[in-house]
Short mmCIF file of N, CA and C in Angstrom, two decimals:
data_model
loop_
_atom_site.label_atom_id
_atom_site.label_comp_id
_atom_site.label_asym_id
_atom_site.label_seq_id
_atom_site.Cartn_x
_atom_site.Cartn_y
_atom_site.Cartn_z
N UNK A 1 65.07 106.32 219.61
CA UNK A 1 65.81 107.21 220.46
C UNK A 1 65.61 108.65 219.98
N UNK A 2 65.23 109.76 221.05
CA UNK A 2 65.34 110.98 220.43
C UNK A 2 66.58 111.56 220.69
N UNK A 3 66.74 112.61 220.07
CA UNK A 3 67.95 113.81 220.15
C UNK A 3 67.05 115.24 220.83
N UNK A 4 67.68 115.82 221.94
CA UNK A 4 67.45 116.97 222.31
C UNK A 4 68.57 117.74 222.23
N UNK A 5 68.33 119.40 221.84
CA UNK A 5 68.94 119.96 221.63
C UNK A 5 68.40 121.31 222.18
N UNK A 6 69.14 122.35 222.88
CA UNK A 6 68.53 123.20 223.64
C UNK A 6 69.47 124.35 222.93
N UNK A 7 68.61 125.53 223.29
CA UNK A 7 69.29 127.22 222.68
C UNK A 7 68.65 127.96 223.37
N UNK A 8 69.14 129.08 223.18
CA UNK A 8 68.87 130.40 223.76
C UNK A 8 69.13 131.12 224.99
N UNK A 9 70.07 129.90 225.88
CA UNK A 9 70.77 130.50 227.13
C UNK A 9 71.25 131.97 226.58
N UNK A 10 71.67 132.99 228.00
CA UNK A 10 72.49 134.08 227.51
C UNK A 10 72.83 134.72 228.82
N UNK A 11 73.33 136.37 228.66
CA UNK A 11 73.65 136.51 230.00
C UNK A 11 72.33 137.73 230.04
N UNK A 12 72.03 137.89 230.86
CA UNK A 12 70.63 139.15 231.26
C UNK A 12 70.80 139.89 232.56
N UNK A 13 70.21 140.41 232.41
CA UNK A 13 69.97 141.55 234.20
C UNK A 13 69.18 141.26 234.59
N UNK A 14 68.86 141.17 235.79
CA UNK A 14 67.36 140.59 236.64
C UNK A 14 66.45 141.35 236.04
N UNK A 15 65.91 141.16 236.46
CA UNK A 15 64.53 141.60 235.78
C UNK A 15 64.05 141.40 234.09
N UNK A 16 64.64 140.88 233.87
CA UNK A 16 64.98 140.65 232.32
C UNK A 16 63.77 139.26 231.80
N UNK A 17 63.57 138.94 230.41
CA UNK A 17 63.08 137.71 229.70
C UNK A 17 64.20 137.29 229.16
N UNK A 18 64.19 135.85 228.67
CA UNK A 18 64.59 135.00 228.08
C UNK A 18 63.69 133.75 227.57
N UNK A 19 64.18 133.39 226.23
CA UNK A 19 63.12 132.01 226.16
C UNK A 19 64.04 130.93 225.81
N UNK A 20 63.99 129.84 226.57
CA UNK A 20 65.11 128.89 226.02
C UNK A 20 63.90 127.79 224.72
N UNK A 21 64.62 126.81 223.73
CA UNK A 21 64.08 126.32 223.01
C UNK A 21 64.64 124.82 223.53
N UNK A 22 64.18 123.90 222.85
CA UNK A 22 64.52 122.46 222.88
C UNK A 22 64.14 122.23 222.20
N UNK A 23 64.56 121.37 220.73
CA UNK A 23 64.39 120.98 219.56
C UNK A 23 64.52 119.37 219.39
N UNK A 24 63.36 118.54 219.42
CA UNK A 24 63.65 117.45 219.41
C UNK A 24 63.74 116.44 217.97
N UNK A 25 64.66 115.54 217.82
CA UNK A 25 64.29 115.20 217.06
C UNK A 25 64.36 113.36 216.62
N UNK A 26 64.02 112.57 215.81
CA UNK A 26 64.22 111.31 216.23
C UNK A 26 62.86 110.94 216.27
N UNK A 27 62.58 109.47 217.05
CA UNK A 27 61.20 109.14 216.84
C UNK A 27 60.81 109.28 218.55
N UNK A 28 59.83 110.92 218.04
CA UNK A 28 59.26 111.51 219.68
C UNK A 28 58.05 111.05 219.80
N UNK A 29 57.52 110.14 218.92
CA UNK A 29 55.80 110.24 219.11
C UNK A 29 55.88 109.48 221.04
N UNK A 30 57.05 108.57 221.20
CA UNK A 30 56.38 107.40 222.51
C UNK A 30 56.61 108.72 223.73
N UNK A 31 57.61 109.99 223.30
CA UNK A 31 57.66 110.80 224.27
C UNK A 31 56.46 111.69 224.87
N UNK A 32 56.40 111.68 226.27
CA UNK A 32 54.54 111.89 226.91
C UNK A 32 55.10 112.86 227.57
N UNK A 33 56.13 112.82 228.15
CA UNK A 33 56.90 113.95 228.69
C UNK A 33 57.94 114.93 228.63
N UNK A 34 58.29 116.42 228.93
CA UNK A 34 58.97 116.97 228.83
C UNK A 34 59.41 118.02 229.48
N UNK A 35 60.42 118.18 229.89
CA UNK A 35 61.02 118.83 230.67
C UNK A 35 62.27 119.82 231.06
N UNK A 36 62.42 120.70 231.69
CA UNK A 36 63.02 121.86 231.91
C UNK A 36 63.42 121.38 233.22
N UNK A 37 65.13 121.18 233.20
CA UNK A 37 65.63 121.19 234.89
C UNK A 37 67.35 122.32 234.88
N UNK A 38 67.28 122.76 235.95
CA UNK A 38 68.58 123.76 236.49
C UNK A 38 69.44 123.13 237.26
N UNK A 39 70.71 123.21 236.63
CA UNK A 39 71.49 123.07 237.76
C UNK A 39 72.51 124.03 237.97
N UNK A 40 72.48 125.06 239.12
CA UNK A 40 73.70 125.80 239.46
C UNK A 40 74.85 125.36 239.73
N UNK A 41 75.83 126.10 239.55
CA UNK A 41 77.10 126.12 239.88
C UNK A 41 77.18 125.07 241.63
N UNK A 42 77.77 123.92 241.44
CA UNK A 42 77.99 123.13 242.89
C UNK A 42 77.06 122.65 243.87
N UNK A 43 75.40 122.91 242.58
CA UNK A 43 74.28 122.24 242.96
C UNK A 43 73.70 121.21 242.49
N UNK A 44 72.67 120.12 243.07
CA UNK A 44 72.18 119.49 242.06
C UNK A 44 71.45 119.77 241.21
N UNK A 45 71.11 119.03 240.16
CA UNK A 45 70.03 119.27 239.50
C UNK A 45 68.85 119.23 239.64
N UNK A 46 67.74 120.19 239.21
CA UNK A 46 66.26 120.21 239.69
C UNK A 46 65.59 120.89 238.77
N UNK A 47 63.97 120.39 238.92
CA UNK A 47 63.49 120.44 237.92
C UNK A 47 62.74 122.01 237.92
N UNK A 48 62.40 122.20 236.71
CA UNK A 48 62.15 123.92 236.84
C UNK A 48 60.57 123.83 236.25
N UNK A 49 60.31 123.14 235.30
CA UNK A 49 58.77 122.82 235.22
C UNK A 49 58.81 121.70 234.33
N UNK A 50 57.59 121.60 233.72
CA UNK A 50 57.32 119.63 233.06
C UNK A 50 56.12 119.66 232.27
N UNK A 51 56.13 119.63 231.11
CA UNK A 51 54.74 119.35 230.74
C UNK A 51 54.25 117.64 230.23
N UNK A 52 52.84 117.61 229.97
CA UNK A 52 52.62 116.44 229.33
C UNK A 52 51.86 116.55 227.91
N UNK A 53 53.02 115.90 227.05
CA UNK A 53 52.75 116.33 225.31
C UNK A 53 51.31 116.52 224.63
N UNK A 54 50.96 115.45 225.73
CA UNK A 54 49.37 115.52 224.78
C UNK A 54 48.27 115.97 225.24
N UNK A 55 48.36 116.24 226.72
CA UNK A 55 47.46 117.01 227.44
C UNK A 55 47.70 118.45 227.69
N UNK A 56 48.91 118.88 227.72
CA UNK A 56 49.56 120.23 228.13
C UNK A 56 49.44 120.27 228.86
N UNK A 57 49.30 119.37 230.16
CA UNK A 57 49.43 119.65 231.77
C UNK A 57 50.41 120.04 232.01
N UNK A 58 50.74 120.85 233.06
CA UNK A 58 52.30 121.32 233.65
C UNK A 58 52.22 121.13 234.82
N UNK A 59 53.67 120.94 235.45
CA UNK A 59 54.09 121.19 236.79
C UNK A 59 55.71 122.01 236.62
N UNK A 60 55.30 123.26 237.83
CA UNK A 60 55.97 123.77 238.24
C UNK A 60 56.84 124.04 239.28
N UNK A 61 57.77 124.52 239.43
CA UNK A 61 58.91 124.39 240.97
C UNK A 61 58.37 125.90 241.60
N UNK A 62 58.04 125.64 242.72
CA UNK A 62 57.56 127.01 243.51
C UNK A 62 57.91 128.05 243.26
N UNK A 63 59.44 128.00 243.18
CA UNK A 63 60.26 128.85 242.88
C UNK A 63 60.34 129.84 241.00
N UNK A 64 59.61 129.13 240.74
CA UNK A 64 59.23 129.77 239.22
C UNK A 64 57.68 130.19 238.92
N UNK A 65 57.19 129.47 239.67
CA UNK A 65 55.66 129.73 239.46
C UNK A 65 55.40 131.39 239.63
N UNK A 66 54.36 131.85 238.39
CA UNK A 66 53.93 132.87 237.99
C UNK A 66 55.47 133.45 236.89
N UNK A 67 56.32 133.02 237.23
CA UNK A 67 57.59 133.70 236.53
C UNK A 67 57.81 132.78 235.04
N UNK A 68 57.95 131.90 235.24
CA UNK A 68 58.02 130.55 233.92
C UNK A 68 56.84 129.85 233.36
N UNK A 69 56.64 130.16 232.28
CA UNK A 69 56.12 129.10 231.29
C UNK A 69 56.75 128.17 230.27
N UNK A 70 56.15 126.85 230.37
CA UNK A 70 56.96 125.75 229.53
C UNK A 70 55.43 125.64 228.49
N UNK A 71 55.79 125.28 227.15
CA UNK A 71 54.79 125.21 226.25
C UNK A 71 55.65 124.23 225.09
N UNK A 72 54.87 123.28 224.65
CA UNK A 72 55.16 122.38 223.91
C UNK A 72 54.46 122.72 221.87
N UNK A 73 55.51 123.01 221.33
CA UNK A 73 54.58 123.09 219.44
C UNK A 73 54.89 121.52 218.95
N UNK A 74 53.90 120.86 218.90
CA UNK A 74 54.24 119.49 218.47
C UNK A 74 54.24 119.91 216.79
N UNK A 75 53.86 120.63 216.29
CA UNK A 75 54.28 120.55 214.47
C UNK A 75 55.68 120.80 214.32
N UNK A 76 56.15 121.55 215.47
CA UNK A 76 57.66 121.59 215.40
C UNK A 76 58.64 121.03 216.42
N UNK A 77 58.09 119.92 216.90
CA UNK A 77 58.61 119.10 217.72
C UNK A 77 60.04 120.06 218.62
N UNK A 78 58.98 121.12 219.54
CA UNK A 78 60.14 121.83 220.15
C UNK A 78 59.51 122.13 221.41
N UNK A 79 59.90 122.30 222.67
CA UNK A 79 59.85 122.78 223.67
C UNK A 79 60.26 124.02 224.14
N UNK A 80 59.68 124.94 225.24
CA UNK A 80 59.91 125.95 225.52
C UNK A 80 60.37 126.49 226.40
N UNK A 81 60.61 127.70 226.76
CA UNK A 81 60.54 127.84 228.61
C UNK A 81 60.64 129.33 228.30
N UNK A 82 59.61 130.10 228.40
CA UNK A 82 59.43 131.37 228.94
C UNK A 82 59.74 131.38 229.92
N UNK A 83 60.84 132.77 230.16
CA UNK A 83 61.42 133.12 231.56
C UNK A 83 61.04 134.69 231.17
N UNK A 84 60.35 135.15 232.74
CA UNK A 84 60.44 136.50 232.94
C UNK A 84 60.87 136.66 234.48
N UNK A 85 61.24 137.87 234.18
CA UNK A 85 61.52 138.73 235.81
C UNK A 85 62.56 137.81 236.21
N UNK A 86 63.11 137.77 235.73
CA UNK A 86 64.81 137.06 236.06
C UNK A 86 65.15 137.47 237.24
N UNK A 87 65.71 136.27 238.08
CA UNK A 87 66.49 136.62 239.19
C UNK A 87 67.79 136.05 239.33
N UNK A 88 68.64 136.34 240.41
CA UNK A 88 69.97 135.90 240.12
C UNK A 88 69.93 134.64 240.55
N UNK A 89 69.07 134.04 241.29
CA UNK A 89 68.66 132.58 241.41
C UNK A 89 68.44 131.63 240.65
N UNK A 90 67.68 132.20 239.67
CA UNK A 90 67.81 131.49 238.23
C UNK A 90 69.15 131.14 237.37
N UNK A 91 70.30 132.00 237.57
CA UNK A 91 71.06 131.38 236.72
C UNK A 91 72.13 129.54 237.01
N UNK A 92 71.98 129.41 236.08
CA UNK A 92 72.29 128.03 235.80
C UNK A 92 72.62 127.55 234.58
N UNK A 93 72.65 125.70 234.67
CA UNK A 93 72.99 125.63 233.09
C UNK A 93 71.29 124.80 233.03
N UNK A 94 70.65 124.77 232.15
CA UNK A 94 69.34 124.48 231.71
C UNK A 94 69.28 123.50 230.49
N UNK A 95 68.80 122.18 231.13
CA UNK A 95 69.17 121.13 230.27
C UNK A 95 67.22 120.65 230.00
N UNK A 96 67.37 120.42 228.95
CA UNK A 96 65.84 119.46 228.60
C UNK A 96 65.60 118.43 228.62
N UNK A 97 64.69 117.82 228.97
CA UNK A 97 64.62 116.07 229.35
C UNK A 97 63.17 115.48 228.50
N UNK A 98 63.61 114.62 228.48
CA UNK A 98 62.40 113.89 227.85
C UNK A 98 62.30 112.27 228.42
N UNK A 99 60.71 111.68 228.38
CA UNK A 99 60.31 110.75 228.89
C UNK A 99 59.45 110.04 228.40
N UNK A 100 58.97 108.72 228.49
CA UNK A 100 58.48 108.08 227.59
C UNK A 100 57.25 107.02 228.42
N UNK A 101 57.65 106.94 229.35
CA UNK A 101 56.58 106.35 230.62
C UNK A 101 55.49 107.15 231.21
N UNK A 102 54.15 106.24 231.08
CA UNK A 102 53.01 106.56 231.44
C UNK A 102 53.29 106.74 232.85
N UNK A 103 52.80 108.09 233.43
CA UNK A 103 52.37 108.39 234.89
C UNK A 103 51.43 109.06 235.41
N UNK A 104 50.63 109.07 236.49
CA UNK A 104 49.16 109.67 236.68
C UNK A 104 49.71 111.28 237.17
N UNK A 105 50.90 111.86 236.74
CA UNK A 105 50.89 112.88 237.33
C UNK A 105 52.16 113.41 236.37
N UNK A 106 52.50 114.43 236.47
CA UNK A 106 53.72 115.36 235.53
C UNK A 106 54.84 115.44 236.78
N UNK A 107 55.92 114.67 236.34
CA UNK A 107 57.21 114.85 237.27
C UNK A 107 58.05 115.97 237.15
N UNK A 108 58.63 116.04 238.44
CA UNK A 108 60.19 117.05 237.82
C UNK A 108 60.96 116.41 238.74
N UNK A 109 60.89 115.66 238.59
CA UNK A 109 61.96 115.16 239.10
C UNK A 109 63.04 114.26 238.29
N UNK A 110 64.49 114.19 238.87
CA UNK A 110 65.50 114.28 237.79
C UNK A 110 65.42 112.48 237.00
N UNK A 111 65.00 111.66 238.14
CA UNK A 111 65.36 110.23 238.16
C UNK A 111 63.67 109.62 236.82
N UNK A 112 62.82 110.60 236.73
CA UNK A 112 61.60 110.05 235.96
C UNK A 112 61.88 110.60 234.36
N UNK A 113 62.87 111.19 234.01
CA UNK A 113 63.64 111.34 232.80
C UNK A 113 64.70 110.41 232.15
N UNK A 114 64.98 110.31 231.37
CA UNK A 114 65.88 108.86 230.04
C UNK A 114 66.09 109.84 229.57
N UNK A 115 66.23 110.95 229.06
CA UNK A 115 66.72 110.99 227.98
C UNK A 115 67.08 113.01 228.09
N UNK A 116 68.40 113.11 227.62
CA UNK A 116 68.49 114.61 228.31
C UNK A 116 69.43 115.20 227.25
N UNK A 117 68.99 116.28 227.10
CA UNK A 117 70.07 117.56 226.24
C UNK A 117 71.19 117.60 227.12
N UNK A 118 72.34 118.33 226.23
CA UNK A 118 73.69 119.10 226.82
C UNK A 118 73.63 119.71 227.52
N UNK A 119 72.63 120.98 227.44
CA UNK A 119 72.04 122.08 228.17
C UNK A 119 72.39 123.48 227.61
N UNK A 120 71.94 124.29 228.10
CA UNK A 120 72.40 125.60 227.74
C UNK A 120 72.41 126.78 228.98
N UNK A 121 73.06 127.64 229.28
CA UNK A 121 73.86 128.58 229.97
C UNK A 121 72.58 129.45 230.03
N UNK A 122 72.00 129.99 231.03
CA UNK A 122 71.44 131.41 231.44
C UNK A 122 72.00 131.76 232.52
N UNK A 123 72.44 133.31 232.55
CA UNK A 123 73.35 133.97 233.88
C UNK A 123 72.54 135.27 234.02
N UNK A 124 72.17 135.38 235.23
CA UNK A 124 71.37 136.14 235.47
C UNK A 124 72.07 137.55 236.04
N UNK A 125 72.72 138.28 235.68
CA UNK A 125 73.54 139.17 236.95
C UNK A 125 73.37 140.94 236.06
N UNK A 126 73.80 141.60 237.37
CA UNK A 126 73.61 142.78 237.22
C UNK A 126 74.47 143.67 236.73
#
């Protein structure tokens, strides 16, 4: 079983960076996947991008593409999420997921994740 643990939510002004972290820890080697999902205030949850550990493939949500990067340091078993150019759309609470099943493609979707952080807070406002 792993442990995820996420940091670096905060509050920003649009236009702003942030980088959230996810720190995993436990036995991650069977984990192939990883993931970044948002959920706003009285929304569901959705996925914001996804990589795959050993290839570094990603998938992204339209809505972030060119704005977010997710990047995986396997010596430090941590996950990433570069955020730039903040918008007030972005804020949410930002939870990390992890996965352990072979698939021919990188999900974001909420139901192809087992295993999920607390999350952490980014508020985007002016």
């Amino acid at each position: 079983q792993v442990q995820l643990v996420e940091s670096g939510g905060d509050s920003v002004q649009p236009g702003g960076s942030l980088r959230l972290s996810c720190a995993a820890s436990g036995y991650t080697a069977d984990y192939h996947y990883m993931g970044w999902f948002r959920q706003a205030p009285g929304k569901e949850r959705k996925g914001v991008a996804a990589i795959k550990s050993s290839t570094r493939a990603t998938a992204y949500a339209d809505s972030v593409k060119g704005r977010f990067t997710i990047s995986f340091d396997a010596a430090k078993n941590t996950l990433y999420l570069q955020m730039d150019s903040l918008k007030p759309e972005d804020t949410g609470m930002y939870y990390c997921a992890a996965d352990r099943r072979f698939r021919f493609y990188v999900s974001l979707s909420n139901y192809d994740y087992s295993t999920w952080g607390q999350g952490t807070q980014v508020t985007v406002s002016s």
